[in-house]
Short mmCIF file of C-alpha atoms and ligand atoms in Angstrom, two decimals:
data_model
loop_
_atom_site.label_atom_id
_atom_site.label_comp_id
_atom_site.label_asym_id
_atom_site.label_seq_id
_atom_site.Cartn_x
_atom_site.Cartn_y
_atom_site.Cartn_z
CA MET A 1 -8.83 -3.16 -27.11
CA VAL A 2 -7.52 -3.67 -30.65
CA ARG A 3 -7.76 -6.69 -32.97
CA ASP A 4 -4.91 -7.45 -35.40
CA GLY A 5 -3.52 -3.92 -35.36
CA ARG A 6 -6.22 -2.21 -37.38
CA THR A 7 -9.61 -2.85 -35.78
CA VAL A 8 -10.44 -0.86 -32.65
CA LEU A 9 -12.90 -2.76 -30.47
CA SER A 10 -12.92 -0.11 -27.72
CA ASP A 11 -10.92 2.99 -26.80
CA ALA A 12 -11.52 3.96 -23.18
CA ILE A 13 -9.81 7.22 -22.14
CA ALA A 14 -9.53 8.85 -18.70
CA SER A 15 -8.54 12.50 -19.03
CA GLN A 16 -6.86 14.40 -16.20
CA ALA A 17 -6.75 17.70 -18.08
CA ASP A 18 -9.27 19.45 -15.78
CA MET A 19 -7.16 18.58 -12.75
CA HIS A 20 -3.95 19.98 -14.27
CA ALA A 21 -5.72 23.06 -15.69
CA THR A 22 -5.90 24.40 -12.13
CA TYR A 23 -2.08 24.62 -12.17
CA GLY A 24 -1.63 25.68 -15.81
CA GLY A 25 0.38 22.57 -16.65
CA VAL A 26 0.87 18.90 -15.77
CA VAL A 27 1.87 18.27 -12.14
CA PRO A 28 3.85 14.99 -12.36
CA GLU A 29 2.92 13.66 -8.92
CA ILE A 30 -0.78 14.29 -9.49
CA ALA A 31 -0.52 12.63 -12.91
CA SER A 32 0.95 9.47 -11.36
CA ARG A 33 -1.68 9.30 -8.63
CA LYS A 34 -4.51 9.77 -11.11
CA HIS A 35 -3.06 6.94 -13.22
CA VAL A 36 -3.09 4.64 -10.19
CA GLU A 37 -6.70 5.53 -9.47
CA ALA A 38 -7.92 5.13 -13.05
CA ILE A 39 -6.01 2.24 -14.59
CA ALA A 40 -7.82 -0.85 -13.27
CA GLY A 41 -11.34 0.54 -13.75
CA LEU A 42 -10.47 1.85 -17.20
CA THR A 43 -9.18 -1.56 -18.30
CA GLU A 44 -12.41 -3.22 -17.13
CA LEU A 45 -14.40 -0.53 -18.98
CA ALA A 46 -12.44 -1.15 -22.19
CA LEU A 47 -13.19 -4.90 -21.92
CA GLU A 48 -16.86 -4.23 -21.28
CA GLN A 49 -17.15 -1.79 -24.20
CA ALA A 50 -15.47 -4.30 -26.51
CA GLY A 51 -17.82 -7.08 -25.32
CA LEU A 52 -14.82 -9.22 -24.32
CA THR A 53 -13.70 -11.08 -21.23
CA ARG A 54 -10.17 -11.41 -19.85
CA ALA A 55 -9.90 -14.84 -21.50
CA ASP A 56 -10.12 -13.15 -24.92
CA ILE A 57 -6.91 -11.16 -24.38
CA ASP A 58 -3.98 -12.54 -26.44
CA ALA A 59 -1.37 -9.95 -25.44
CA VAL A 60 -0.98 -6.83 -23.29
CA ALA A 61 0.53 -3.65 -24.78
CA VAL A 62 1.98 -0.82 -22.75
CA THR A 63 3.62 2.58 -23.38
CA TYR A 64 6.97 2.34 -21.65
CA ALA A 65 8.76 5.42 -23.05
CA PRO A 66 9.13 8.36 -23.39
CA GLY A 67 7.14 10.51 -20.94
CA LEU A 68 6.61 11.37 -17.29
CA ILE A 69 8.35 8.56 -15.49
CA GLY A 70 5.84 8.20 -12.63
CA ALA A 71 2.86 7.83 -14.94
CA LEU A 72 4.78 5.45 -17.22
CA LEU A 73 5.77 3.26 -14.27
CA VAL A 74 2.14 2.91 -13.20
CA GLY A 75 1.24 1.64 -16.68
CA VAL A 76 4.27 -0.64 -16.97
CA ASN A 77 3.66 -2.27 -13.58
CA PHE A 78 -0.05 -2.75 -14.23
CA ALA A 79 0.64 -4.22 -17.68
CA LYS A 80 3.31 -6.58 -16.32
CA SER A 81 0.91 -7.85 -13.66
CA ALA A 82 -1.90 -8.27 -16.18
CA ALA A 83 0.29 -10.13 -18.71
CA TYR A 84 1.72 -12.38 -15.96
CA ALA A 85 -1.70 -13.15 -14.46
CA LEU A 86 -3.24 -13.87 -17.88
CA GLY A 87 -0.21 -15.83 -19.11
CA VAL A 88 0.05 -13.76 -22.31
CA PRO A 89 2.93 -11.80 -23.92
CA LEU A 90 3.74 -8.25 -22.81
CA ILE A 91 4.58 -5.80 -25.63
CA PRO A 92 6.43 -2.56 -24.85
CA VAL A 93 5.50 0.30 -27.21
CA HIS A 94 7.29 3.62 -27.82
CA HIS A 95 4.73 6.39 -27.29
CA THR A 96 5.51 8.30 -30.50
CA ARG A 97 5.40 5.11 -32.56
CA GLY A 98 1.88 4.76 -31.16
CA HIS A 99 0.97 8.25 -32.40
CA ILE A 100 2.15 7.28 -35.88
CA ALA A 101 0.01 4.13 -35.71
CA ALA A 102 -3.14 6.26 -35.20
CA ASN A 103 -2.86 6.73 -38.96
CA TYR A 104 -3.17 2.96 -39.58
CA ILE A 105 -6.51 3.02 -37.77
CA THR A 106 -7.83 6.03 -39.70
CA HIS A 107 -6.46 4.83 -43.06
CA PRO A 108 -6.66 1.02 -43.32
CA GLU A 109 -4.85 1.16 -46.68
CA LEU A 110 -1.78 3.01 -45.34
CA GLU A 111 1.43 1.01 -45.26
CA PRO A 112 5.06 2.11 -44.78
CA PRO A 113 7.25 3.53 -46.13
CA PHE A 114 6.13 7.15 -45.61
CA VAL A 115 7.36 10.38 -44.07
CA CYS A 116 5.64 11.33 -40.79
CA LEU A 117 5.59 14.69 -39.03
CA CYS A 118 5.28 13.85 -35.31
CA VAL A 119 4.09 16.85 -33.29
CA SER A 120 2.94 16.62 -29.70
CA GLY A 121 3.37 18.31 -26.34
CA GLY A 122 6.71 16.61 -25.72
CA ASN A 123 8.13 15.96 -29.20
CA THR A 124 8.48 17.51 -32.62
CA MET A 125 10.26 15.54 -35.33
CA ILE A 126 10.13 14.39 -38.90
CA VAL A 127 10.45 10.62 -39.16
CA ASP A 128 11.29 8.29 -42.03
CA VAL A 129 8.90 5.40 -41.35
CA GLN A 130 10.73 2.76 -43.37
CA ASP A 131 8.68 -0.08 -41.98
CA TYR A 132 6.21 -0.58 -39.09
CA THR A 133 9.09 -0.98 -36.64
CA ARG A 134 12.05 0.57 -38.46
CA MET A 135 12.32 4.35 -38.21
CA ARG A 136 14.88 7.09 -38.70
CA ILE A 137 14.74 10.66 -37.42
CA LEU A 138 15.28 13.11 -40.29
CA GLY A 139 14.90 16.32 -38.30
CA ALA A 140 13.79 17.40 -34.83
CA THR A 141 13.32 20.43 -32.63
CA ARG A 142 16.46 21.64 -30.89
CA ASP A 143 14.47 23.11 -27.98
CA ASP A 144 10.71 23.28 -27.31
CA ALA A 145 8.14 20.97 -28.84
CA ALA A 146 5.47 22.68 -30.95
CA GLY A 147 2.68 21.64 -28.54
CA GLU A 148 4.61 22.93 -25.55
CA CYS A 149 4.94 26.25 -27.38
CA PHE A 150 1.15 26.37 -28.01
CA ASP A 151 0.56 25.63 -24.31
CA LYS A 152 2.97 28.31 -23.04
CA VAL A 153 1.59 31.01 -25.33
CA ALA A 154 -1.98 30.08 -24.36
CA ARG A 155 -1.03 30.32 -20.70
CA VAL A 156 0.41 33.82 -21.03
CA LEU A 157 -2.73 34.85 -22.94
CA GLY A 158 -4.82 33.33 -20.15
CA ILE A 159 -6.85 31.06 -22.40
CA GLY A 160 -6.54 27.79 -20.52
CA TYR A 161 -4.69 24.50 -20.45
CA PRO A 162 -3.96 22.55 -22.56
CA GLY A 163 -3.70 25.53 -24.87
CA GLY A 164 -3.48 24.05 -28.38
CA ALA A 165 -7.19 23.55 -29.03
CA PRO A 166 -8.36 26.93 -27.61
CA MET A 167 -5.54 28.70 -29.51
CA ASP A 168 -6.73 26.93 -32.65
CA ARG A 169 -10.34 28.09 -32.08
CA LEU A 170 -9.17 31.64 -31.32
CA ALA A 171 -7.17 31.76 -34.57
CA GLN A 172 -10.28 31.06 -36.70
CA GLY A 173 -11.12 34.29 -38.51
CA GLY A 174 -7.95 35.99 -37.19
CA ASP A 175 -5.59 37.86 -39.54
CA ASP A 176 -2.46 35.69 -39.80
CA THR A 177 -0.36 38.68 -40.98
CA ARG A 178 -1.38 40.84 -38.00
CA TYR A 179 1.86 40.24 -36.05
CA GLU A 180 5.29 39.61 -37.49
CA LEU A 181 6.72 36.56 -35.73
CA PRO A 182 10.05 34.80 -36.32
CA ARG A 183 10.59 31.56 -38.23
CA ALA A 184 13.88 30.09 -37.03
CA HIS A 185 16.38 28.11 -39.10
CA VAL A 186 19.05 25.86 -37.65
CA ALA A 187 22.35 26.52 -39.42
CA GLY A 188 23.66 23.43 -41.19
CA ALA A 189 20.61 21.32 -40.32
CA PRO A 190 17.81 22.25 -42.72
CA LEU A 191 15.31 19.72 -41.37
CA ASP A 192 15.84 20.61 -37.70
CA MET A 193 13.58 23.15 -35.98
CA SER A 194 13.55 25.63 -33.13
CA PHE A 195 10.52 27.11 -31.36
CA SER A 196 11.99 28.84 -28.31
CA GLY A 197 12.61 32.12 -30.18
CA LEU A 198 9.02 32.16 -31.43
CA LYS A 199 7.72 31.50 -27.92
CA THR A 200 9.88 34.29 -26.46
CA ALA A 201 8.79 36.70 -29.23
CA VAL A 202 5.12 36.17 -28.32
CA LEU A 203 5.78 36.45 -24.58
CA ASN A 204 7.68 39.74 -25.15
CA LEU A 205 4.89 41.06 -27.34
CA VAL A 206 2.29 40.29 -24.66
CA HIS A 207 4.38 41.81 -21.84
CA ASN A 208 5.17 44.97 -23.87
CA ALA A 209 1.51 45.45 -24.72
CA GLY A 210 0.63 45.00 -21.03
CA GLN A 211 3.21 47.60 -19.94
CA LYS A 212 1.97 50.11 -22.51
CA GLY A 213 -1.66 49.39 -21.72
CA GLU A 214 -2.30 48.35 -25.33
CA THR A 215 -4.99 45.84 -26.23
CA LEU A 216 -3.85 42.90 -28.35
CA ASP A 217 -5.78 41.56 -31.31
CA LEU A 218 -6.03 38.05 -29.84
CA PRO A 219 -7.47 36.25 -32.89
CA GLY A 220 -4.80 37.99 -35.01
CA LEU A 221 -2.07 36.93 -32.60
CA ALA A 222 -3.32 33.32 -32.44
CA ALA A 223 -3.52 33.19 -36.26
CA SER A 224 -0.05 34.76 -36.70
CA PHE A 225 1.35 32.27 -34.17
CA ALA A 226 -0.25 29.25 -35.85
CA ALA A 227 1.12 30.47 -39.20
CA ALA A 228 4.65 30.75 -37.76
CA VAL A 229 4.48 27.21 -36.32
CA SER A 230 3.06 25.81 -39.55
CA ASP A 231 5.67 27.65 -41.67
CA THR A 232 8.32 25.91 -39.57
CA LEU A 233 6.81 22.42 -39.76
CA VAL A 234 5.27 22.09 -43.21
CA PRO A 235 8.12 23.10 -45.61
CA ARG A 236 10.56 20.82 -43.75
CA THR A 237 8.15 17.91 -43.91
CA MET A 238 7.67 18.47 -47.63
CA GLU A 239 11.42 18.73 -48.18
CA ALA A 240 11.90 15.39 -46.39
CA ALA A 241 9.12 13.87 -48.52
CA LYS A 242 10.83 15.15 -51.66
CA GLN A 243 14.20 13.73 -50.62
CA LEU A 244 12.77 10.28 -49.88
CA GLY A 245 10.29 10.13 -52.74
CA TYR A 246 7.80 7.74 -51.08
CA GLY A 247 4.85 9.82 -52.29
CA LYS A 248 3.18 9.48 -48.86
CA VAL A 249 3.11 11.98 -45.99
CA ALA A 250 1.45 11.43 -42.59
CA VAL A 251 1.06 13.50 -39.43
CA ALA A 252 0.87 12.29 -35.83
CA GLY A 253 0.41 13.62 -32.27
CA GLY A 254 -1.82 16.12 -30.48
CA VAL A 255 -0.77 19.08 -32.63
CA ALA A 256 -1.82 17.12 -35.74
CA ALA A 257 -5.33 18.32 -34.82
CA ASN A 258 -4.36 21.91 -35.67
CA THR A 259 -6.52 23.45 -38.38
CA ARG A 260 -3.79 25.62 -39.92
CA ILE A 261 -1.20 22.85 -40.06
CA ARG A 262 -3.69 20.40 -41.61
CA ALA A 263 -4.76 22.97 -44.22
CA ASP A 264 -1.17 23.93 -45.11
CA LEU A 265 -0.17 20.28 -45.45
CA GLU A 266 -3.19 19.60 -47.65
CA ARG A 267 -2.24 22.48 -49.92
CA ALA A 268 1.44 21.48 -50.03
CA CYS A 269 0.64 17.85 -50.82
CA ARG A 270 -1.79 18.83 -53.57
CA ARG A 271 1.03 20.84 -55.11
CA SER A 272 3.70 18.13 -54.73
CA GLY A 273 1.46 15.20 -55.66
CA ASP A 274 2.15 13.39 -52.37
CA LYS A 275 -0.76 11.57 -50.73
CA LEU A 276 -1.52 13.04 -47.31
CA TYR A 277 -2.68 10.94 -44.35
CA LEU A 278 -4.20 12.83 -41.42
CA PRO A 279 -5.32 10.94 -38.31
CA GLN A 280 -8.97 11.45 -37.37
CA LEU A 281 -9.24 14.19 -34.73
CA SER A 282 -10.29 11.78 -31.96
CA LEU A 283 -7.01 9.82 -32.42
CA CYS A 284 -4.59 12.79 -32.57
CA GLY A 285 -4.24 13.14 -28.79
CA ASP A 286 -3.06 10.38 -26.46
CA ASN A 287 -5.19 7.25 -26.59
CA GLY A 288 -4.87 3.54 -25.89
CA ALA A 289 -6.06 2.34 -29.30
CA MET A 290 -2.99 3.67 -31.11
CA ILE A 291 -0.72 1.84 -28.64
CA GLY A 292 -2.63 -1.41 -29.23
CA CYS A 293 -2.31 -0.89 -32.97
CA GLN A 294 1.46 -0.34 -32.93
CA ALA A 295 1.84 -3.25 -30.49
CA TYR A 296 0.48 -5.64 -33.12
CA TYR A 297 3.32 -4.73 -35.48
CA GLU A 298 5.91 -4.83 -32.67
CA TYR A 299 4.56 -8.29 -31.81
CA LEU A 300 4.94 -9.46 -35.42
CA ALA A 301 8.53 -8.15 -35.33
CA GLY A 302 9.22 -10.32 -32.27
CA ARG A 303 9.19 -7.61 -29.62
CA ARG A 304 8.42 -8.83 -26.09
CA GLY A 305 8.77 -7.35 -22.62
CA GLY A 306 9.73 -9.44 -19.61
CA LEU A 307 8.97 -8.89 -15.94
CA GLU A 308 12.17 -6.84 -15.79
CA LEU A 309 10.72 -4.26 -18.23
CA ASN A 310 11.43 -0.71 -17.08
CA ALA A 311 10.00 2.70 -18.08
CA TYR A 312 12.15 5.47 -19.57
CA ALA A 313 11.56 9.22 -19.51
CA THR A 314 13.48 9.65 -22.75
CA ARG A 315 14.15 7.18 -25.53
CA SER A 316 14.67 7.55 -29.27
CA ILE A 317 11.90 6.44 -31.59
CA GLU A 318 14.60 4.72 -33.65
CA LEU A 319 15.24 2.25 -30.79
CA GLY A 320 11.48 1.61 -30.33
O1 KG4 B 401 0.00 13.96 -28.29
P1 KG4 B 401 -0.56 14.68 -27.13
O2 KG4 B 401 -1.99 14.43 -26.76
O3 KG4 B 401 0.28 14.42 -25.85
C1 KG4 B 401 1.64 14.26 -25.88
O4 KG4 B 401 2.05 13.11 -26.10
O5 KG4 B 401 2.33 15.28 -25.71
O6 KG4 B 401 -0.33 16.23 -27.45
C2 KG4 B 401 -0.76 17.22 -26.60
C3 KG4 B 401 -0.42 18.55 -27.21
C4 KG4 B 401 -0.67 19.71 -26.25
O7 KG4 B 401 0.46 20.54 -26.25
C5 KG4 B 401 -1.89 20.40 -26.88
O8 KG4 B 401 -1.95 21.78 -26.58
C6 KG4 B 401 -1.67 20.14 -28.34
O9 KG4 B 401 -1.22 18.80 -28.38
N1 KG4 B 401 -2.87 20.31 -29.16
C7 KG4 B 401 -2.97 21.20 -30.17
C8 KG4 B 401 -4.30 21.09 -30.69
N2 KG4 B 401 -4.95 20.13 -29.97
C9 KG4 B 401 -4.05 19.65 -29.04
N3 KG4 B 401 -2.07 22.08 -30.66
C10 KG4 B 401 -2.48 22.87 -31.69
N4 KG4 B 401 -3.72 22.83 -32.23
C11 KG4 B 401 -4.65 21.96 -31.78
N5 KG4 B 401 -5.89 21.92 -32.31
#
């Protein structure tokens, strides 16, 4: 429950991570079923925690794209029913726009325009946030998302799912020069990125060590990996910031919690003079508050969803 875009009254979250950890990744059908089970109770909990009743709700926000279609459809159908029953507007929100909005909650003074590095399990891109609802993609990954890469490497190292946070912990105190890992460049597209070569390099390293019976320096590998990801993300973000000259850089998405990336961005922004906005750790991963926040600005821009609203597995952040 969010008031006027910036004040979070409650942020109820139901995590399914333990369930998917058994399989080493998200099982779409299980994800959809768990959404069906959780959504009504979670909404009641959010109301209770905010000290509100249904009559206090002025609008219903929902993530309608992009993502796993089954899970999205559960949310969209529930939100449509709720908005219809309450007689209030329905506001469709692009998931990644929601991640960006987590910064408005953490930093009440932040206003567009700014450059935002969006890094999650499904997306990696550098966005020109021209206004709350007007965005342009400046560069994006051509293959894997950075978070997906963290998760795959963690899986092959056997350190759990989702792998980003345990990889981050493992990297603490590790030697980031221990393993030489590739940093890819996309010819002719300096702000685009590629992570599949890095992922393959780590997988090959692990398999070769296994075949030779060699023991890997795991903290060193995790630190070298985090450095390679950060060296791909941070200079491109800073280059975009330089080109646009807004003087403001933000980060969004689950991977924004990464210690190395946060530290490298802090250092780079100190050097360039840009102001850096990092979302608080609790708002980096998926949460409802960020969707409510972005919905306020979509609402002000006239965005409404009707009963015909559909969910989409893929959709550009530029379209909203
Ligand atoms: O934004 P998010 O919660 O979900 C998506 O919309 O994808 O991002 C989840 C991703 C996962 O890949 C997870 O491993 C990664 O964020 N992640 C991290 C860290 N915490 C979560 N990656 C690197 N370092 C972290 N500390």
